[in-house]
Coordinates of C-alpha atoms in Angstrom, one line a residue:
Chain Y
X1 CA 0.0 0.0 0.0
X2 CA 2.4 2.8 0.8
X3 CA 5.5 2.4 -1.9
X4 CA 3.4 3.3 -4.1
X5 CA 3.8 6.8 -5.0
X6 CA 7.3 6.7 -6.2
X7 CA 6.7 3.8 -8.1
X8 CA 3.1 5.1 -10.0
X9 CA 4.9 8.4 -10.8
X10 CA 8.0 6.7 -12.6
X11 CA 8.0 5.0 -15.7
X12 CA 9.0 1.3 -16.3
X13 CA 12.7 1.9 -17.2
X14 CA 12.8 4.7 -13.8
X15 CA 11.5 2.0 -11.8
X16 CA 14.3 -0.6 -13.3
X17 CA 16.8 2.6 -12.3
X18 CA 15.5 3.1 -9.1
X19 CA 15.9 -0.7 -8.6
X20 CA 19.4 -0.3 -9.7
X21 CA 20.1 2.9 -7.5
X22 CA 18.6 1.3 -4.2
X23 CA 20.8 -1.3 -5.4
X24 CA 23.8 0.3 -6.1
X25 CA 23.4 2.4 -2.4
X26 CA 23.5 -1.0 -0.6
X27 CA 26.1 -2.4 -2.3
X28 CA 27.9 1.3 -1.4
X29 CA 27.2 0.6 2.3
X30 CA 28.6 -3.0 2.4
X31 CA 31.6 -1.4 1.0
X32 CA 32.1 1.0 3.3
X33 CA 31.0 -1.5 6.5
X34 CA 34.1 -3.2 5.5
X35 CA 36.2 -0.8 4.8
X36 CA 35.5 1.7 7.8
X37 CA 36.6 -0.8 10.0
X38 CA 39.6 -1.8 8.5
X39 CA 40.9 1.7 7.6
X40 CA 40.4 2.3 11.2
X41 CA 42.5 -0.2 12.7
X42 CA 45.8 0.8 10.4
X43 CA 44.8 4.5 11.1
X44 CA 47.7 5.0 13.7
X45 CA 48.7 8.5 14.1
X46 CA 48.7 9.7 10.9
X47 CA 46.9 12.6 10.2
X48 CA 46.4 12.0 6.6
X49 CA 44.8 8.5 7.6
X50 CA 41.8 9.8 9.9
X51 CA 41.0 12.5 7.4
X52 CA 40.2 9.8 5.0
X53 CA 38.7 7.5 7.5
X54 CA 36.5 10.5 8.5
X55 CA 35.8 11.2 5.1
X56 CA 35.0 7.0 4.8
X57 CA 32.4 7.5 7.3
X58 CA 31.1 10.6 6.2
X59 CA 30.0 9.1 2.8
X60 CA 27.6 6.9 4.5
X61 CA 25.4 9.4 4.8
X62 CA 24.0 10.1 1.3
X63 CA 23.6 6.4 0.5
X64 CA 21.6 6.1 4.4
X65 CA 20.2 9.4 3.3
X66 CA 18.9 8.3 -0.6
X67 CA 17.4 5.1 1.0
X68 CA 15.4 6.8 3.4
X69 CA 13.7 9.2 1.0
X70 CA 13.3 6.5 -1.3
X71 CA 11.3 5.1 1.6
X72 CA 9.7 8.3 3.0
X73 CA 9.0 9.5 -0.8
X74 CA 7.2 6.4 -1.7
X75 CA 4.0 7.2 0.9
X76 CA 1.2 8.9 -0.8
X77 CA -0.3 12.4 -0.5
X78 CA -2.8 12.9 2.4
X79 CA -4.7 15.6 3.8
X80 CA -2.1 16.2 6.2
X81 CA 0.2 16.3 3.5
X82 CA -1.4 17.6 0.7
X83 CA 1.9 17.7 -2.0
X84 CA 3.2 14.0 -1.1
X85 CA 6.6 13.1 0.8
X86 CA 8.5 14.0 -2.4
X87 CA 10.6 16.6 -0.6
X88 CA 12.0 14.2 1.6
X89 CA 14.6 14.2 -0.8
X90 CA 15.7 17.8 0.2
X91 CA 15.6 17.4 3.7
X92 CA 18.1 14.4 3.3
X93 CA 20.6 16.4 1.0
X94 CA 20.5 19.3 3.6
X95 CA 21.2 17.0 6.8
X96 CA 23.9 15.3 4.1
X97 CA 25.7 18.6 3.3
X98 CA 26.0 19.9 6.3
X99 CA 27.6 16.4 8.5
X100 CA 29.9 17.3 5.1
X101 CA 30.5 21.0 5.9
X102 CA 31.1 20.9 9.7
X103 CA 33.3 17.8 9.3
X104 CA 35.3 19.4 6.9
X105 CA 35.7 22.2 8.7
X106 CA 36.8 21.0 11.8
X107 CA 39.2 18.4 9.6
X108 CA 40.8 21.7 7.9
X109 CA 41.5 23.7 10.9
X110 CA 42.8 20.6 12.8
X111 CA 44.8 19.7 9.9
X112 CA 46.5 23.2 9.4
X113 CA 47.2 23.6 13.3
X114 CA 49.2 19.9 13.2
X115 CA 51.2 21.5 10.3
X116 CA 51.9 24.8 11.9
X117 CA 52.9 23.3 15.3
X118 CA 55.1 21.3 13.4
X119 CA 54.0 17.7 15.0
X120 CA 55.4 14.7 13.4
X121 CA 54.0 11.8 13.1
X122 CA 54.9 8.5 14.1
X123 CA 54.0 5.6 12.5
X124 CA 56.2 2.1 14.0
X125 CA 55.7 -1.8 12.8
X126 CA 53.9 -4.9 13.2
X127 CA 55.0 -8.1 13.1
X128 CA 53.4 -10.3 10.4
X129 CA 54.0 -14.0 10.5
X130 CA 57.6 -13.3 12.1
X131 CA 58.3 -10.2 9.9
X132 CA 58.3 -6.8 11.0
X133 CA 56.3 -4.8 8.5
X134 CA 56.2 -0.9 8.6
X135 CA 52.7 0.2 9.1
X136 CA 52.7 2.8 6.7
X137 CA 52.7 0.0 3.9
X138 CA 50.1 -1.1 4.8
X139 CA 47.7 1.8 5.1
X140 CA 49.1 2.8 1.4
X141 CA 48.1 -1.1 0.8
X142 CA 44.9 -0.4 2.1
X143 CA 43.9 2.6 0.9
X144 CA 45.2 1.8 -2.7
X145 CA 43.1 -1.4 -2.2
X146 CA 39.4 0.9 -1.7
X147 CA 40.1 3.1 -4.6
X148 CA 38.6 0.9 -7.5
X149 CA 35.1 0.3 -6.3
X150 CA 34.1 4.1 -5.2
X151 CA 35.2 5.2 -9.0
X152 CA 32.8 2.6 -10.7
X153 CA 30.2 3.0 -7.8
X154 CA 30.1 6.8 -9.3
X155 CA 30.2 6.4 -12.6
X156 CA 27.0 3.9 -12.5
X157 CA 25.2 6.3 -10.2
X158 CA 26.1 9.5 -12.5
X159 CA 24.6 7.7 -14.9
X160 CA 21.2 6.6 -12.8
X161 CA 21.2 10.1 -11.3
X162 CA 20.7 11.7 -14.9
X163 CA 18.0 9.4 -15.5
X164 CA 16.4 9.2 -12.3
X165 CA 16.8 13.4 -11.7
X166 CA 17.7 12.8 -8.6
X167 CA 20.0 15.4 -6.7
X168 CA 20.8 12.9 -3.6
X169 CA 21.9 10.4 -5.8
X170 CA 24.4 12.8 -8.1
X171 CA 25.6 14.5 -4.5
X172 CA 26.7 10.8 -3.5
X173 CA 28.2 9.7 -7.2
X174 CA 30.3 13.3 -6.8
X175 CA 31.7 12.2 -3.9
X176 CA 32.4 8.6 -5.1
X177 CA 34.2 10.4 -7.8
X178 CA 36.1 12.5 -5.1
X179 CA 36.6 9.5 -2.7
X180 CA 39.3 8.0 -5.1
X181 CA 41.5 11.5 -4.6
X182 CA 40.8 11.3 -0.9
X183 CA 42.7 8.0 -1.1
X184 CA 45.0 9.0 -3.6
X185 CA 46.2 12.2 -1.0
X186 CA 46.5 9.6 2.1
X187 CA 49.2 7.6 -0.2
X188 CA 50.9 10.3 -0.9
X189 CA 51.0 11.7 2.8
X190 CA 52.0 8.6 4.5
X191 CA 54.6 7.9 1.6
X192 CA 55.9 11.2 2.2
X193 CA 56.5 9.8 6.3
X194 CA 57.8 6.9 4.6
X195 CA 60.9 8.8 3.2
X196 CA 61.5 11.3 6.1
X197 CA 59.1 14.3 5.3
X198 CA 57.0 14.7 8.2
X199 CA 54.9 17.4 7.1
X200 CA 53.5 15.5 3.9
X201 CA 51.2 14.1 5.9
X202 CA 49.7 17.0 7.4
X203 CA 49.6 18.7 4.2
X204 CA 47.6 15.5 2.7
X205 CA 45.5 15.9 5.4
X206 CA 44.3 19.4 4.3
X207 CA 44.3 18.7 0.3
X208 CA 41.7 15.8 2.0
X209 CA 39.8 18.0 4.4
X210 CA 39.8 20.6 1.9
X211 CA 38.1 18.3 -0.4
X212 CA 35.5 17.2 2.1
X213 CA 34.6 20.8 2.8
X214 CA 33.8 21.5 -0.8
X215 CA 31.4 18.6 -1.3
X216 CA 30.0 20.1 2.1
X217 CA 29.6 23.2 0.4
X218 CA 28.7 22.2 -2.8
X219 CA 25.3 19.9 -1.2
X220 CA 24.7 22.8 1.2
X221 CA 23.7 25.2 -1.0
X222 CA 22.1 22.9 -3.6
X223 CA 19.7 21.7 -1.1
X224 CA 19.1 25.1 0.6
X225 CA 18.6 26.3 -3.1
X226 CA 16.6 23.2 -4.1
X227 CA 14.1 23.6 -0.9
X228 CA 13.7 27.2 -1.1
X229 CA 12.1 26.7 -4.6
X230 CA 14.8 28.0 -7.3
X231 CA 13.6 27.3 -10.8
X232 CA 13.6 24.0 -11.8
X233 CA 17.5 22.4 -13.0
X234 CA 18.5 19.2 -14.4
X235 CA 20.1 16.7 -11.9
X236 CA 23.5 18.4 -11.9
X237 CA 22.2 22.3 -11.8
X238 CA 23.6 22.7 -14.6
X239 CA 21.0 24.9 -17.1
X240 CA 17.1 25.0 -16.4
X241 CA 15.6 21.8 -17.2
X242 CA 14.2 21.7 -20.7
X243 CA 10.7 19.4 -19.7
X244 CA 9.7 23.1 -18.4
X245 CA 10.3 24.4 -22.0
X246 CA 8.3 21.3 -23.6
X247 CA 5.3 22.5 -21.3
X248 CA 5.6 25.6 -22.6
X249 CA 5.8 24.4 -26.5
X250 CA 3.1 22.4 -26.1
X251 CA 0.6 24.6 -24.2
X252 CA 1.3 27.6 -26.9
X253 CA 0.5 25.2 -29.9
X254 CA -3.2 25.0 -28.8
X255 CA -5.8 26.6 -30.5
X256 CA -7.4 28.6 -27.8
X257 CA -4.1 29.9 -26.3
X258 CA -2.8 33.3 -26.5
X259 CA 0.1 33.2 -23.7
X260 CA 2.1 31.0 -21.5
X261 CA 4.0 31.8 -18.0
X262 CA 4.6 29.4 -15.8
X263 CA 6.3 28.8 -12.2
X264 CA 7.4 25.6 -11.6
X265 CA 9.1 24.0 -8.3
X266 CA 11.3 20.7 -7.8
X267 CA 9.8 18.7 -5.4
X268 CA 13.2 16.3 -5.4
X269 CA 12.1 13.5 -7.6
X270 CA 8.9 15.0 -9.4
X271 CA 7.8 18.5 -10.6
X272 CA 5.1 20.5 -9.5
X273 CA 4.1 23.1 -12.5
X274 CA 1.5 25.7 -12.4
X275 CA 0.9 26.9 -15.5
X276 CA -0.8 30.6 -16.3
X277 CA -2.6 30.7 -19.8
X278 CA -3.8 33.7 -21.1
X279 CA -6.9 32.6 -23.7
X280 CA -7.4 34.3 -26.9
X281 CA -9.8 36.7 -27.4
X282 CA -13.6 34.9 -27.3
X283 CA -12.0 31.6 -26.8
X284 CA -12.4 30.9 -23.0
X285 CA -11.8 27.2 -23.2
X286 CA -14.3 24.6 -21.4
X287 CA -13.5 22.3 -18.8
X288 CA -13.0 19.2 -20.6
X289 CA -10.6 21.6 -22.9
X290 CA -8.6 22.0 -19.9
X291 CA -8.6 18.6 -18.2
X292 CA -7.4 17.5 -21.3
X293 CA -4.5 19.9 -21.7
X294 CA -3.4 19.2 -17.9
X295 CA -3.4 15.3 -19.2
X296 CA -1.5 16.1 -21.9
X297 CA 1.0 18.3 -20.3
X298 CA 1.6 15.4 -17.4
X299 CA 2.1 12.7 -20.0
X300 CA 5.0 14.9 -21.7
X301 CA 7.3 13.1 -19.2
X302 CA 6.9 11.4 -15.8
X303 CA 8.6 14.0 -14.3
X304 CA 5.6 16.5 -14.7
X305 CA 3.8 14.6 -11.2
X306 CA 1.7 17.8 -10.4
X307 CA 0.5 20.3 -13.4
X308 CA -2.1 22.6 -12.8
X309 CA -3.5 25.1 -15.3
X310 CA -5.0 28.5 -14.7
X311 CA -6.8 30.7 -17.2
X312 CA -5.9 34.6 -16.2
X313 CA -6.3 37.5 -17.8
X314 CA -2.5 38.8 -16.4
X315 CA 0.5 37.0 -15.5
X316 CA 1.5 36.9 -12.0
X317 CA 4.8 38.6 -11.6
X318 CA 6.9 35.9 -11.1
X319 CA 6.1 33.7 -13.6
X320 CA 8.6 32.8 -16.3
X321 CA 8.0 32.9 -19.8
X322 CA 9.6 29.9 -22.1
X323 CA 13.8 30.4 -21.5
X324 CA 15.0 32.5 -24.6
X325 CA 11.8 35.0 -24.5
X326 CA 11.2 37.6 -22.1
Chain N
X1 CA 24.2 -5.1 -17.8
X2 CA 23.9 -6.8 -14.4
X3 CA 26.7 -9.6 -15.5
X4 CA 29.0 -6.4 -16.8
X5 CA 27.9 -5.0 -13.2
X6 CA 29.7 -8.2 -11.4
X7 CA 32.6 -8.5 -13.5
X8 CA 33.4 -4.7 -12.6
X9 CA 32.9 -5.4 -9.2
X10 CA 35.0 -8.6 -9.5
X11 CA 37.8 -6.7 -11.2
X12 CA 37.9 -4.0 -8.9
X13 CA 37.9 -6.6 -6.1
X14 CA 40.9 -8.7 -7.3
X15 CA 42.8 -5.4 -8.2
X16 CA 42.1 -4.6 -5.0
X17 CA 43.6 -7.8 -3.5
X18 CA 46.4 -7.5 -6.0
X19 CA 47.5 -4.2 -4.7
X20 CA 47.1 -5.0 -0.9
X21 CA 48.9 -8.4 -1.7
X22 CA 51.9 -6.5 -3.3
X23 CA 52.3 -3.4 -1.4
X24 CA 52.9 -5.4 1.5
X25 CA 55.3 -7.8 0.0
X26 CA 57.4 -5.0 -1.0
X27 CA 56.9 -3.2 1.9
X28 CA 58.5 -6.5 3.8
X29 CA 61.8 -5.4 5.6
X30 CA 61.6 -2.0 4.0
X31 CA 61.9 0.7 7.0
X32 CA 61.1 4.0 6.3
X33 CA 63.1 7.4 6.2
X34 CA 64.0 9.5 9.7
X35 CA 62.3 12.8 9.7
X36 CA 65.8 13.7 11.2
X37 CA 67.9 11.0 10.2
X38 CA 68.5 9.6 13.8
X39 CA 69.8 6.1 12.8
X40 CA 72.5 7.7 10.3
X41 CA 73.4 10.0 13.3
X42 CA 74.1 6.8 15.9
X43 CA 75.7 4.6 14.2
X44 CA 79.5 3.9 13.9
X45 CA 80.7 5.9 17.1
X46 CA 77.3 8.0 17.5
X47 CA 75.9 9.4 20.9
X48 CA 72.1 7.4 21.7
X49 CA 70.9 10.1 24.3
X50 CA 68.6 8.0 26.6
X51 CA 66.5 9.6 29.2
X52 CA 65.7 7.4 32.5
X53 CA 63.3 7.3 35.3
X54 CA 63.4 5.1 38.1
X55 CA 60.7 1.8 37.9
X56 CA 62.6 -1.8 39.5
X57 CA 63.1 -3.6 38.2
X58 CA 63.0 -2.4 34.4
X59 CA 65.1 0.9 35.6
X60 CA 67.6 1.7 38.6
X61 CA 69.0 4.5 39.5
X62 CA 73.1 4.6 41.2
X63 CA 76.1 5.3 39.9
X64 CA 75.6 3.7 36.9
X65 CA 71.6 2.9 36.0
X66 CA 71.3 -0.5 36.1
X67 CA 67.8 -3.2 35.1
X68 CA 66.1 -5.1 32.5
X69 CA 65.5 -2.3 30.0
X70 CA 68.6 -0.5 30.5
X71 CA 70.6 -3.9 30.0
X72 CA 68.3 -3.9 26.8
X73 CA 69.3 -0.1 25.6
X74 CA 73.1 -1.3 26.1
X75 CA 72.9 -4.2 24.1
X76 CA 71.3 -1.6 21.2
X77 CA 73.4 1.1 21.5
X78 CA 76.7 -1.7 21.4
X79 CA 75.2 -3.3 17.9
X80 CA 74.6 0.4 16.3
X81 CA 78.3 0.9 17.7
X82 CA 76.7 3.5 19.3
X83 CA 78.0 5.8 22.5
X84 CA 75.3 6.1 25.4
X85 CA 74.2 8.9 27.0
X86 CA 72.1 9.0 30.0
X87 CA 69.9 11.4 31.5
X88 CA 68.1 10.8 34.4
X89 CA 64.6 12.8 35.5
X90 CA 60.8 12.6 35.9
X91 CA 59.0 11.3 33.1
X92 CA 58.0 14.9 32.2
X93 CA 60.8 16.4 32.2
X94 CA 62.5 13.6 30.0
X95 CA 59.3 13.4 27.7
X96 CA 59.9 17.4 27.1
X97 CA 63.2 17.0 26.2
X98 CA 62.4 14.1 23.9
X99 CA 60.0 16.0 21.9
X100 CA 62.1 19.0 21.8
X101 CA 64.8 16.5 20.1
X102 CA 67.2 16.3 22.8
X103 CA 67.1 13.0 23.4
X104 CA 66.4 9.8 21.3
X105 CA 64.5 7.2 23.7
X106 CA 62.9 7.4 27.1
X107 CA 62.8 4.0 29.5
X108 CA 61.2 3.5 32.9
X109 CA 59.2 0.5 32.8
X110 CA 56.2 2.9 30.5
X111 CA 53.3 0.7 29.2
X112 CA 50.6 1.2 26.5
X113 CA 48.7 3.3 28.7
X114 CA 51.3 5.9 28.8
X115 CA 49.4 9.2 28.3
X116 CA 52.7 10.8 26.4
X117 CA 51.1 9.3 23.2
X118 CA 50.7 13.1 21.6
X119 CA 54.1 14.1 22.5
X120 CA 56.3 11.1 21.5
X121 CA 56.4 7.9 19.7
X122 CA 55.1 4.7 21.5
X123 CA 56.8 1.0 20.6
X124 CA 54.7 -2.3 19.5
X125 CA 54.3 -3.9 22.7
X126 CA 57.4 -5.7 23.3
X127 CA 56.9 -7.8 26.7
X128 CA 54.0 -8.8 28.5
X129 CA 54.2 -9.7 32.2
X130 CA 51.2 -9.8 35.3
X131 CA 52.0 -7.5 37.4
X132 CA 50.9 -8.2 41.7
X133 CA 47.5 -7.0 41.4
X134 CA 46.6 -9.6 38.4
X135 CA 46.7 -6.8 35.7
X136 CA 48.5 -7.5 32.6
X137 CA 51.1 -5.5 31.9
X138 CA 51.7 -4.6 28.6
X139 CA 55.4 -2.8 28.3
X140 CA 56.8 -0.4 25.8
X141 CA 59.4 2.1 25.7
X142 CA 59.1 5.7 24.0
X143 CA 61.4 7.4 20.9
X144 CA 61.2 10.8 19.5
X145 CA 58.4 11.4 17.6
X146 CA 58.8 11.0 13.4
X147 CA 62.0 9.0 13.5
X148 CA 60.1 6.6 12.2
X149 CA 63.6 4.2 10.8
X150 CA 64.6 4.4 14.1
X151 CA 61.8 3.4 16.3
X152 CA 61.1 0.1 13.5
X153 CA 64.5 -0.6 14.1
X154 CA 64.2 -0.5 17.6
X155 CA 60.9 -2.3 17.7
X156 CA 62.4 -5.5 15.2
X157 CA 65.2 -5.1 18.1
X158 CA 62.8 -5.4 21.1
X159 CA 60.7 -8.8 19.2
X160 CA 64.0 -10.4 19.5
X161 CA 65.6 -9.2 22.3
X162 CA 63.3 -8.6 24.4
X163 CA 60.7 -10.7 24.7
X164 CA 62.6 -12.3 27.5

């Protein structure tokens, strides 16, 4: 009964992506349930090391936080909640970016203070089936050993993102993408112990936490932007998203319409689109002329989950023409 | 697409295995650089500056400091043809002076709960003995932070020296 509203509003290949996604997030957290652990125990004391493990941790919150709205999204609209649980989406992006922002900050400053005080690591050996083994190999073993999987995790959710438009799930391939550097940077710091420079690792550590603090950023203020109703974007914010422009073709090609504004808001998976129409003169259309426009307009693509049309006689203010005309 | 899916995952797995597998192997044996090359600086006729705190039997103090752990420091300094240097104090004071670079190890019968973890470097664990009370004692012995080198050489020392 409930799981039913995401599922209605998608067609059959989104709900064969959304399979794949929810997917693709588990398989993300098994990952990281064995890696967290393990990165943790050859941490030591370098400082390179717990930026990435932090970082390791941190990126279980976008997979946690796409599987609860997936969840949460899925109930259907009630009187209590008139517009559905799509925004769920946004409140999980905003609780994302920020455990991103704050971690990163405190990473940074904490990283730069180690550097300045001039603190040196030290990093001593195990001993491995009778061998004494420098622990520094083996955190460069291990953290060269969890770079493969993030970089084809975010590539297959780049790709599902796009499809799906969904901004969770492009804020968690982006950091994928990023988590390969993270690991890249901790190699580089403790190999930089490894032959006698000190403050490589510290310097690592702030290429990392530097890192984390832009993806903080970056979701911040694409889910503050996304929940305080900008214009409607594709997945990666990059340009207005053209099924808003298809409205707008397709309402101006009917007979009875003079003029087209519309304002339209992202709800996180689905749009909601209110559409003004100005008639033409003596053709105030009839209501089966307008229930059959609002189908049409929803069938353009399954994005469109909410379209409403009203006849006016003058545009509200804020509502946009088609993009290219004024 | 979901059998491409698995061989990815399968690829990145055994990659993954490869590079842990190798990186270790080569990383057998192979000690790391001194941030201040301490083990160049000891060897053939070199000063090892040793601070020392009293804790019988691992450390005594007299004329000349005597116990386990000093016996052990002798027998290190002698294969690194190394000169030895005591200096005796409290653990504070001898900690300061290690992290300021003024000394190379501290000894006093320290074990992993030692709080100086921030300010120096901490050995593996290199004996284990029950102490009166039942406890388990797990000793160590501390070396100026970032020589690395040195404390892994003095750590393959201590697994075969002094487990005894």
């Amino acid at each position: 009964m409930t799981r039913t509203a995401l599922r209605q509003g998608l067609d059959e290949a989104g709900r064969k992506a959304l399979r794949r996604a929810v997917r693709m997030e588990w398989a993300t957290i098994a990952f990281l349930a064995v890696t967290i652990p393990v990165v943790g125990i050859v941490t030591g004391s370098s400082q390179a090391m717990r930026a990435a493990w932090i970082e390791d941790m941190l990126s279980l919150a976008p997979p946690i936080a796409f599987l609860v709205a997936v969840r949460v999204m899925s109930r259907v609209a009630n009187p209590r909640y008139p517009y559905g649980y799509f925004r769920s989406v946004g409140v999980a992006h905003l609780v994302a970016g920020v455990a991103l922002l704050t971690m990163g900050a405190f990473l940074l400053i904490e990283s730069a203070s180690t550097l300045v005080r001039g603190e040196r690591p030290p990093i001593g050996s195990v001993e491995v089936f009778g061998q004494s083994v420098w622990l520094g190999w083996f955190m460069m073993a291990v953290m060269a050993a969890t770079i493969p999987l993030p970089i084809w995790f975010g590539r297959v959710k780049m790709r599902l993102a796009r499809q799906l438009h969904n901004k969770v799930l492009y804020a968690d391939a982006d950091m994928n993408k990023a988590d390969w550097m993270t690991a890249v940077g901790s190699i580089v710091g403790v190999g930089g112990i490894g032959v006698g420079l000190w403050w490589a690792d510290a310097a690592a550590a702030i290429f990392i936490s530097g890192s984390i603090l832009w993806d903080g950023v970056k979701n911040t203020k694409g889910s503050i932007t996304d929940l305080m109703d900008t214009r409607a974007t594709t997945f990666d914010d990059a340009e207005p998203h053209p099924d808003i422009d298809r409205i707008h073709d397709h309402l101006s090609s009917l007979r009875w319409v003079d003029e087209v504004r519309t304002r339209t808001r992202d709800q996180g998976q689905f749009f909601h689109v209110e559409a003004f129409v100005r008639p033409r003169k003596g053709r105030m259309p009839r209501l089966t002329q307008l229930e059959k426009a609002r189908a049409e307009c929803r069938d353009l693509d399954w994005k469109m989950h909410d379209v409403v049309i009203v006849p006016v006689e003058e545009f509200p203010e804020t509502a946009s023409a088609r993009s290219g005309e004024s | 697409m979901a059998r491409r899916a698995r061989a990815a995952a399968a690829a990145s797995l055994i990659v993954g295995l490869a590079l842990v597998v190798g990186l270790t192997l080569a990383g057998c044996g192979v000690r790391p650089a001194d941030a201040d090359s301490t083990l160049e600086r000891i060897a053939e006729g070199g000063v090892l500056r040793v601070g020392v705190t009293e804790n019988p039997p691992w450390t005594e103090l007299g004329d000349q400091p005597s116990g386990t752990e000093v016996a052990l420091i002798e027998e290190f300094a002698s294969r690194h043809g190394a000169e030895l240097r005591w200096r005796e104090g409290t653990e504070e004071v001898l900690v300061d002076a290690l992290h300021a670079g003024e000394l190379d190890i501290v000894v006093g019968g320290l074990t992993d709960t030692t709080p100086w973890v921030d300010e120096a470097a901490v050995t593996d664990v290199y004996r284990e003995v029950t102490s009166a009370s039942g406890e388990i004692e797990k000793h160590v012995m501390l070396t100026r932070a970032g020589e690395n080198g040195f404390l892994m050489d003095l750590e393959v020392f201590l697994r075969a020296e002094g487990r005894r």
